[in-house]
Short mmCIF file of C-alpha atoms (C1' of nucleotides) in Angstrom, two decimals:
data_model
loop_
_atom_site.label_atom_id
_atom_site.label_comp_id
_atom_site.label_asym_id
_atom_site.label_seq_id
_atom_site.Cartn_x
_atom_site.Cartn_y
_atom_site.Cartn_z
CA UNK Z 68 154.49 108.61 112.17
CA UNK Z 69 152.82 111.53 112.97
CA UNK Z 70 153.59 115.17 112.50
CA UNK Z 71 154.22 118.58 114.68
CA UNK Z 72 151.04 120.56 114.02
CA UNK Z 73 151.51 123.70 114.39
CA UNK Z 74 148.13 125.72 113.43
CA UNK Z 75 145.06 124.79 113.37
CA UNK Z 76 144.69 125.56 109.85
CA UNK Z 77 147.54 122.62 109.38
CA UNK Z 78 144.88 120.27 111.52
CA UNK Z 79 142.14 121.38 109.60
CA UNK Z 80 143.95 120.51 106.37
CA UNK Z 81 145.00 117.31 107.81
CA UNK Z 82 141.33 116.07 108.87
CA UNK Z 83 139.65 116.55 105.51
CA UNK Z 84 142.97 114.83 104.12
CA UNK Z 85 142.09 111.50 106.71
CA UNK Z 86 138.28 111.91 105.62
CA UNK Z 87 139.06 111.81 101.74
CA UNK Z 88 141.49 109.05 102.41
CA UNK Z 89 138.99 107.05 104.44
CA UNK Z 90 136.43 107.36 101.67
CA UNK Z 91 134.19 109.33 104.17
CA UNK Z 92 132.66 112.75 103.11
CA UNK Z 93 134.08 116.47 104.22
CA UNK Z 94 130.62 117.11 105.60
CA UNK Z 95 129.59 121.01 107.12
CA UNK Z 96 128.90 119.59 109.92
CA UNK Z 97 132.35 117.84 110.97
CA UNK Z 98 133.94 120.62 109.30
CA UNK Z 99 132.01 122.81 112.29
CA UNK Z 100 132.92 119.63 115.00
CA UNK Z 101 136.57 119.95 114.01
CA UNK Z 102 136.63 123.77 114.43
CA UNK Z 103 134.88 123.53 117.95
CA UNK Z 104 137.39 121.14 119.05
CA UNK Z 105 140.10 122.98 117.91
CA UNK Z 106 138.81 125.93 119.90
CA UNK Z 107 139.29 124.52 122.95
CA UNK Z 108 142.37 125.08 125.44
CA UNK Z 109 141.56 122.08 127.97
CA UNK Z 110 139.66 118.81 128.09
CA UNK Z 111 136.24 118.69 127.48
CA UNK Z 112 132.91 116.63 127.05
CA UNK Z 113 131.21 115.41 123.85
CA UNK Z 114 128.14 117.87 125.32
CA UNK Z 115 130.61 120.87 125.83
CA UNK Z 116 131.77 120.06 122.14
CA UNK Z 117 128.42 119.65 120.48
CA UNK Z 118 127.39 123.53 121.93
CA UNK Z 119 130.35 124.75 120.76
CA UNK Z 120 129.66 123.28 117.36
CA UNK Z 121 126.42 124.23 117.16
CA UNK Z 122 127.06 128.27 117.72
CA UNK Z 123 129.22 127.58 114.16
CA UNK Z 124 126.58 125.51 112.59
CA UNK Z 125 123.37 124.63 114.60
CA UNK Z 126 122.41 122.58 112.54
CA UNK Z 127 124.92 119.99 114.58
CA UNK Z 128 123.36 116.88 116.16
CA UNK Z 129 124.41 115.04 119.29
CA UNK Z 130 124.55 112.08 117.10
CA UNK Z 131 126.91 113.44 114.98
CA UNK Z 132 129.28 114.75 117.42
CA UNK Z 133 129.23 111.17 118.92
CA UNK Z 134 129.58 109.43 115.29
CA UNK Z 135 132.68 112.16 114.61
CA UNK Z 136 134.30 112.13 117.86
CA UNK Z 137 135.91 108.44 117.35
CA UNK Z 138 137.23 109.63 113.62
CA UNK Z 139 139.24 112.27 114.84
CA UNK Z 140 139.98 109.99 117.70
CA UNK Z 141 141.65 107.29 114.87
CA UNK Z 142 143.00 110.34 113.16
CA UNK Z 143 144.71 111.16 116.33
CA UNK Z 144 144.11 114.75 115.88
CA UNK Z 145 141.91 114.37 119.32
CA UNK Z 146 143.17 112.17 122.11
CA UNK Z 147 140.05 110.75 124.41
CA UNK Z 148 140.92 111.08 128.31
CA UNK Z 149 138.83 108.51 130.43
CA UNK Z 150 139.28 109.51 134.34
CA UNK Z 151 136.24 106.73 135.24
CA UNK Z 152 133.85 109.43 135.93
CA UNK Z 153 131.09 108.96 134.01
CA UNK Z 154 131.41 111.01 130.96
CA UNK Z 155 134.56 111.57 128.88
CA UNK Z 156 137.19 114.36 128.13
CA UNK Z 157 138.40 114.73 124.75
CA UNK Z 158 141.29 116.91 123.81
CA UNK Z 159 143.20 118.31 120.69
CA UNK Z 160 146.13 116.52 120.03
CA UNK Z 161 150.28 118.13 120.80
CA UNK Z 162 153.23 115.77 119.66
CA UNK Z 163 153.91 112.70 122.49
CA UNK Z 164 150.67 112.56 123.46
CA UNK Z 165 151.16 108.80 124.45
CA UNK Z 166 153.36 109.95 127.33
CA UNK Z 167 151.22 112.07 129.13
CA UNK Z 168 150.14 111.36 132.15
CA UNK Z 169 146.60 112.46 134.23
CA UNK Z 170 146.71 114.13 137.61
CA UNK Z 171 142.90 114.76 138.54
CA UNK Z 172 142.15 117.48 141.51
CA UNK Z 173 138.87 115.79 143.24
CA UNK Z 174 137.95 119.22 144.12
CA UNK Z 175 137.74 121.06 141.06
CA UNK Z 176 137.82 117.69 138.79
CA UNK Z 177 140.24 119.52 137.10
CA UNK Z 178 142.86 117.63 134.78
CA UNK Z 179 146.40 118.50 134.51
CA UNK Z 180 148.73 116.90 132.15
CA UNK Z 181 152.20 115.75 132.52
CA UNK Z 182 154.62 113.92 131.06
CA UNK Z 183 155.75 110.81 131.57
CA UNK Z 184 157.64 109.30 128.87
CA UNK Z 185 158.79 105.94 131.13
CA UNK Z 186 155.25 105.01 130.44
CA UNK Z 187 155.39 103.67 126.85
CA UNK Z 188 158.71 102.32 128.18
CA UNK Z 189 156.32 100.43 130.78
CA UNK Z 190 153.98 99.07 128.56
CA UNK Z 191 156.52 97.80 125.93
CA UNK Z 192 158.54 96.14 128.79
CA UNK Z 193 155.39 95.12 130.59
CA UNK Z 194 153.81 93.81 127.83
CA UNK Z 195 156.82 91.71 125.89
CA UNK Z 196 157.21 89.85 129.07
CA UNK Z 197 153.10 88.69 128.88
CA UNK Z 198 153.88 88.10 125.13
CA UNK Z 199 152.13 91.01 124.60
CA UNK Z 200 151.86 93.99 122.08
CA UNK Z 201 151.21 97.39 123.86
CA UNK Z 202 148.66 99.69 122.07
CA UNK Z 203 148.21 102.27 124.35
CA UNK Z 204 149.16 102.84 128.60
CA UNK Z 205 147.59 105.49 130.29
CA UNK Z 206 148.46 106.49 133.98
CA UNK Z 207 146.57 108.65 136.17
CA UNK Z 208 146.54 110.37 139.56
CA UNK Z 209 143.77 111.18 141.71
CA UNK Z 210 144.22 113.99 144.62
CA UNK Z 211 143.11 116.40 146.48
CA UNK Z 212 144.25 120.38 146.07
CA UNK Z 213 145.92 121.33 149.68
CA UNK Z 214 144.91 125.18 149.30
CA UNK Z 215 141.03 123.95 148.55
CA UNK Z 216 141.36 121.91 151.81
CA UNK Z 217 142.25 124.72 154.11
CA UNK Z 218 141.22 127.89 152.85
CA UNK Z 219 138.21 126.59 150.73
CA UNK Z 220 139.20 127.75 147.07
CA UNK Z 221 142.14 126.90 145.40
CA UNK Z 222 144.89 129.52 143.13
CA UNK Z 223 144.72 128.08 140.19
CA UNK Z 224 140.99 127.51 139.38
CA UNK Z 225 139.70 125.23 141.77
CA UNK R 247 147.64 100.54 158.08
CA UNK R 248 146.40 97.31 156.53
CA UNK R 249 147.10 93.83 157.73
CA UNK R 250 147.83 90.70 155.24
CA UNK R 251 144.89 88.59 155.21
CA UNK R 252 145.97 85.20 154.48
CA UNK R 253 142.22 83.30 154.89
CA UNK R 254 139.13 83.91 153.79
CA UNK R 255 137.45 83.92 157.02
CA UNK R 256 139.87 86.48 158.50
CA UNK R 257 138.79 88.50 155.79
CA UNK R 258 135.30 87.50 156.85
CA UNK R 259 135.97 88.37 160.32
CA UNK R 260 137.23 92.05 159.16
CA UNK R 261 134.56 92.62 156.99
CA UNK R 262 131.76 92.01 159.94
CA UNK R 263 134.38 94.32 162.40
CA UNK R 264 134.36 96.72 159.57
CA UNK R 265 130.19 96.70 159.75
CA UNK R 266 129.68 97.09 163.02
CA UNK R 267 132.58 99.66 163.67
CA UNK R 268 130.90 101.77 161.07
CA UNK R 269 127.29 101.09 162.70
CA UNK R 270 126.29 99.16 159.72
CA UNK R 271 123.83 95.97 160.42
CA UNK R 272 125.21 92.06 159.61
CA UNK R 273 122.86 90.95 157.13
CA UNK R 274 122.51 87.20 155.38
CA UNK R 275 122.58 89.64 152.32
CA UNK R 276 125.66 91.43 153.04
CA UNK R 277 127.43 87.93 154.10
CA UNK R 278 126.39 86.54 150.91
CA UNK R 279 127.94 88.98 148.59
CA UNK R 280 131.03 88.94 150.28
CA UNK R 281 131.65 85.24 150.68
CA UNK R 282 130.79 85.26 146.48
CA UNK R 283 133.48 87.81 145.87
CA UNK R 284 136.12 85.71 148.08
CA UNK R 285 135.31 83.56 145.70
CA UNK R 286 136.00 84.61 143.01
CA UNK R 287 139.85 84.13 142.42
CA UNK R 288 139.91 86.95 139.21
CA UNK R 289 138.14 89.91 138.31
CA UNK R 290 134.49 90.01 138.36
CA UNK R 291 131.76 92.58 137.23
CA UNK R 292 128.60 93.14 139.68
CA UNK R 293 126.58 91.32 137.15
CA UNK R 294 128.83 88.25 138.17
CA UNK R 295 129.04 89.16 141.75
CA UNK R 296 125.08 88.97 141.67
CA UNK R 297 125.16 85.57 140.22
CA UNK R 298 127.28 84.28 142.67
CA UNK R 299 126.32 85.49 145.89
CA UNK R 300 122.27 84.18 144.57
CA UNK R 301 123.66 80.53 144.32
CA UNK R 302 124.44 81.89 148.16
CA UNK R 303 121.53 83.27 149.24
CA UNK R 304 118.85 83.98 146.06
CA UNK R 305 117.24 86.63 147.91
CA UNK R 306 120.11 88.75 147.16
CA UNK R 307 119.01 91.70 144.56
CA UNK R 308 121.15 94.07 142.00
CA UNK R 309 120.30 96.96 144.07
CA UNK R 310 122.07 95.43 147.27
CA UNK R 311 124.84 94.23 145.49
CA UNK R 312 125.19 97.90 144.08
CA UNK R 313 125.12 99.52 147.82
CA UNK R 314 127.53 96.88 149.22
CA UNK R 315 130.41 96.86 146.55
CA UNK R 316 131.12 100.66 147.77
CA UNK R 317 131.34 99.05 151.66
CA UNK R 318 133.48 96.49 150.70
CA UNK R 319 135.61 98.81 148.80
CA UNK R 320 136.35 101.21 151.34
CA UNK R 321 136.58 98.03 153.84
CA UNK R 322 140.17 98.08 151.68
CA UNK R 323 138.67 94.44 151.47
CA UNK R 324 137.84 95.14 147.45
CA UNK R 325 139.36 96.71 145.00
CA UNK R 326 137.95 98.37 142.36
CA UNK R 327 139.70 98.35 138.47
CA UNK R 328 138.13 100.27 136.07
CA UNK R 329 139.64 99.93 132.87
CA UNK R 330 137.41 101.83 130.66
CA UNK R 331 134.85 99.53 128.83
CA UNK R 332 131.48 99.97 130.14
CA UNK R 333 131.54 98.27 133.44
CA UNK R 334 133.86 97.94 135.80
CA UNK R 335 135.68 95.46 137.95
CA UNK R 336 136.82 94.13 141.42
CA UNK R 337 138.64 92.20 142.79
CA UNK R 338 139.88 90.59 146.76
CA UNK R 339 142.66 92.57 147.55
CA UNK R 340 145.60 91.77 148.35
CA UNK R 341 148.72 93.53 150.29
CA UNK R 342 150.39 96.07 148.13
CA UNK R 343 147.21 97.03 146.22
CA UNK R 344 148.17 100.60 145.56
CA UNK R 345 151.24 99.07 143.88
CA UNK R 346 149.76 97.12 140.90
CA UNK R 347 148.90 98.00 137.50
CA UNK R 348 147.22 96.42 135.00
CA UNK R 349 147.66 95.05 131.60
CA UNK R 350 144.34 94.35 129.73
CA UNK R 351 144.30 92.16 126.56
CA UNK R 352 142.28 93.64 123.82
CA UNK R 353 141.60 89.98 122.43
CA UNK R 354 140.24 88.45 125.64
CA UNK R 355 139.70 91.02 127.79
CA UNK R 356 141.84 89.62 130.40
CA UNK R 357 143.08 91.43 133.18
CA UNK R 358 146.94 90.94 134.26
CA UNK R 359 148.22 92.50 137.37
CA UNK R 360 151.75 93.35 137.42
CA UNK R 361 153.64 95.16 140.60
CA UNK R 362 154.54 98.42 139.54
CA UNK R 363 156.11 99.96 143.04
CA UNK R 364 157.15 103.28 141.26
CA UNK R 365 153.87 104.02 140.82
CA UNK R 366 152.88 105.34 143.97
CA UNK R 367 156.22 107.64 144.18
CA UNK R 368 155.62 108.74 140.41
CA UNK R 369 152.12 110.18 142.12
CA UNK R 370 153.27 112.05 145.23
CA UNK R 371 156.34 113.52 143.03
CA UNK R 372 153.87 114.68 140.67
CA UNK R 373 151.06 115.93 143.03
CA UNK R 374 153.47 117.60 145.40
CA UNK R 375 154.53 119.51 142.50
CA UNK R 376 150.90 120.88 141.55
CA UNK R 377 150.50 121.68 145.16
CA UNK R 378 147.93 118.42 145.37
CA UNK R 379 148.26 114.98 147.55
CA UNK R 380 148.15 112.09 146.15
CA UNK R 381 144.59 109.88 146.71
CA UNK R 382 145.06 107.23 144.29
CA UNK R 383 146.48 105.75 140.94
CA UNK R 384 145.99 104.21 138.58
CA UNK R 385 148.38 102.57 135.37
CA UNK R 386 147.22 100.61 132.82
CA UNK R 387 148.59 99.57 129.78
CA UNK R 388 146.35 98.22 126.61
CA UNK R 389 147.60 95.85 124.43
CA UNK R 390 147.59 92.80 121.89
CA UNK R 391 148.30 88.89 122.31
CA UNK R 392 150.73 87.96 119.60
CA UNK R 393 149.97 84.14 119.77
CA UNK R 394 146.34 85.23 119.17
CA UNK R 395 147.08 87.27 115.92
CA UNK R 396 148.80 84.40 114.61
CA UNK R 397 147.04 81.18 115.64
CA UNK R 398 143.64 82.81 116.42
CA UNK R 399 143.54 81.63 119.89
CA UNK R 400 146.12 82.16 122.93
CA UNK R 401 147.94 79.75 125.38
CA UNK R 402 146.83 81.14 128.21
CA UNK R 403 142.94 81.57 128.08
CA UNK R 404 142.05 84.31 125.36
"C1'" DC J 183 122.09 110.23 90.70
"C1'" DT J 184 123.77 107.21 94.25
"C1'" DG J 185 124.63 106.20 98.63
"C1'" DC J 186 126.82 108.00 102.56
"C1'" DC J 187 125.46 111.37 106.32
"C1'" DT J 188 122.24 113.54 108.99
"C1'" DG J 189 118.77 114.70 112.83
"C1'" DC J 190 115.44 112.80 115.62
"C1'" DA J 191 113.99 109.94 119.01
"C1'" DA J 192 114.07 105.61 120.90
"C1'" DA J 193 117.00 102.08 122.68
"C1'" DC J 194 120.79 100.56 125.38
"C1'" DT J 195 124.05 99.64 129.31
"C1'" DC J 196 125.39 100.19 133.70
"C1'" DT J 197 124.30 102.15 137.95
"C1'" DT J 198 121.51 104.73 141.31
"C1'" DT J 199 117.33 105.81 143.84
"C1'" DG J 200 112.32 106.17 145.99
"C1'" DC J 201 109.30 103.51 148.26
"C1'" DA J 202 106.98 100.35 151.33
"C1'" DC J 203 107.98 96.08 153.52
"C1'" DG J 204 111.06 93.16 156.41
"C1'" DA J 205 114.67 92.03 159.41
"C1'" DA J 206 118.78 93.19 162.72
"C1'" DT J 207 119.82 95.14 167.06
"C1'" DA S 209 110.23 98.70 169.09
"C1'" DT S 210 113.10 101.27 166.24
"C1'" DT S 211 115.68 101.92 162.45
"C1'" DC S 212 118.26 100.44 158.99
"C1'" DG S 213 118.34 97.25 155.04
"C1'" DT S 214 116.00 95.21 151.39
"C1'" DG S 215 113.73 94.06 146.73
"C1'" DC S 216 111.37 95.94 143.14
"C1'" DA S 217 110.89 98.83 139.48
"C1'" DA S 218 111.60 103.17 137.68
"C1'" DA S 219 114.81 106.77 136.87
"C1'" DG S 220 119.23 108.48 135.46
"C1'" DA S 221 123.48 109.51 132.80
"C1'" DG S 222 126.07 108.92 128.87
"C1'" DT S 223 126.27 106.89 124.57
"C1'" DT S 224 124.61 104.25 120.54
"C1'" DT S 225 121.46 103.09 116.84
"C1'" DG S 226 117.29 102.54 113.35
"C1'" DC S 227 115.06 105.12 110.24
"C1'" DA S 228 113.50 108.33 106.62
"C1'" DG S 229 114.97 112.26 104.40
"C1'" DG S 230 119.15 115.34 102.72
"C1'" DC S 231 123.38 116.52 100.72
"C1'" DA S 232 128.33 115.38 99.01
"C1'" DG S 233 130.76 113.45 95.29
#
DNA sequence: CTGCCTGCAAACTCTTTGCACGAAT
DNA sequence: ATTCGTGCAAAGAGTTTGCAGGCAG
């Protein structure tokens, strides 16, 4: 089960603990990856994440951010959002992460998060009935941002 | 609003409507991708689509398949299903498509389609609130076959 | 010391695009 | 006759990987 965390410090601690565990090494450079991450309020990109890390150590590759991004991914300290465009968002993880839910503004391609804790409900139901284990649902919604339409920008950030 | 197709060649019929309407030329080409998607009776990749329609009509490249899977898409004739791996899918549509989510088996990659009605309510609710509308969505749901963990193969096709 | 980790650059996958030729209207 | 559509091959984006050297344990 995993726990609340509540400072970053906590999800610092709790990385090198999955790293030691895993037999892999507490390296400067995933030590720099983790702090980058942890720095950021919203989704971003494995390139947004590898500048970031680099301004703390730049001696950070692009091949390791892509080589570290799936550990904290397994650690479940990150959570990877795929909205089919291309590239993918990563963000830090908050408790329930399974029931969140993607709305996507097609103007700004900004993501918004919601909850929606039916949705593991959905899969288990869903899934039983295929003979079926769920592992993971993810639901998202694609729109448009009204205020972008008619007056061209949009309040929030748009 | 869309209209049930219940043959093939209606769905022919719209697709060469849907050409012209848009100024768009009939081609052998275009003809021969579509009659290979209609029949296809699951999902299918372009790679596949391109196999297909060549058994057609072997003139038929990548490229045009490429620039007439978008046509057929928004011909509502298509629908596309990406689920997150690398390439992604279509398949004929059928009435209700905005309704259906999928569940993909991690052991065979095999796509199920279940109805899932709420979904499109769950998406204006939530868009209305963030001041957005609703385009499209999408739920999908990840999961394991049991009778494959145990026996190493599954009943149905994995 | 040992062997995992690293940066670099090349490879890879899927998809898109520029160009000159060919076919639909 | 126009123009749009086409095949080919190259480009493109994002990600992965082979290799020789470097650092953690």
């Amino acid at each position: 089960m995993t726990v609340a965390l509540v400072t970053t410090s906590e999800a610092r601690d709790k990385f090198k603990e999955y790293l030691v565990k895993k037999g892999l090494r507490v390296t400067n450079q995933r030590l720099a990856i983790f702090d980058a991450a942890f720095l950021q309020a919203e989704h971003f990109t494995a390139e947004q994440l590898l500048a970031h890390a680099r301004a703390i150590d730049d001696s950070v590759s692009r091949a390791t951010v892509y080589r570290t991004l799936p550990i904290m991914t397994e650690s479940a300290l990150l959570r990877e959002v795929d909205i089919g465009q291309g590239e993918k968002f990563y963000r830090t993880s908050s408790i329930n992460s399974t029931q969140v839910a993607q709305v996507v503004c097609l103007d700004c391609n900004r993501i918004f998060e919601i909850s929606a804790p039916f949705m593991e409900w959905y899969g288990s139901t869903v899934s039983s009935k295929l003979g079926l284990t769920p592992v993971s649902q993810r639901l998202q919604v694609s729109a448009h941002c009204n205020a972008f339409r008619q007056t061209g920008s949009c309040p929030r950030k748009c």
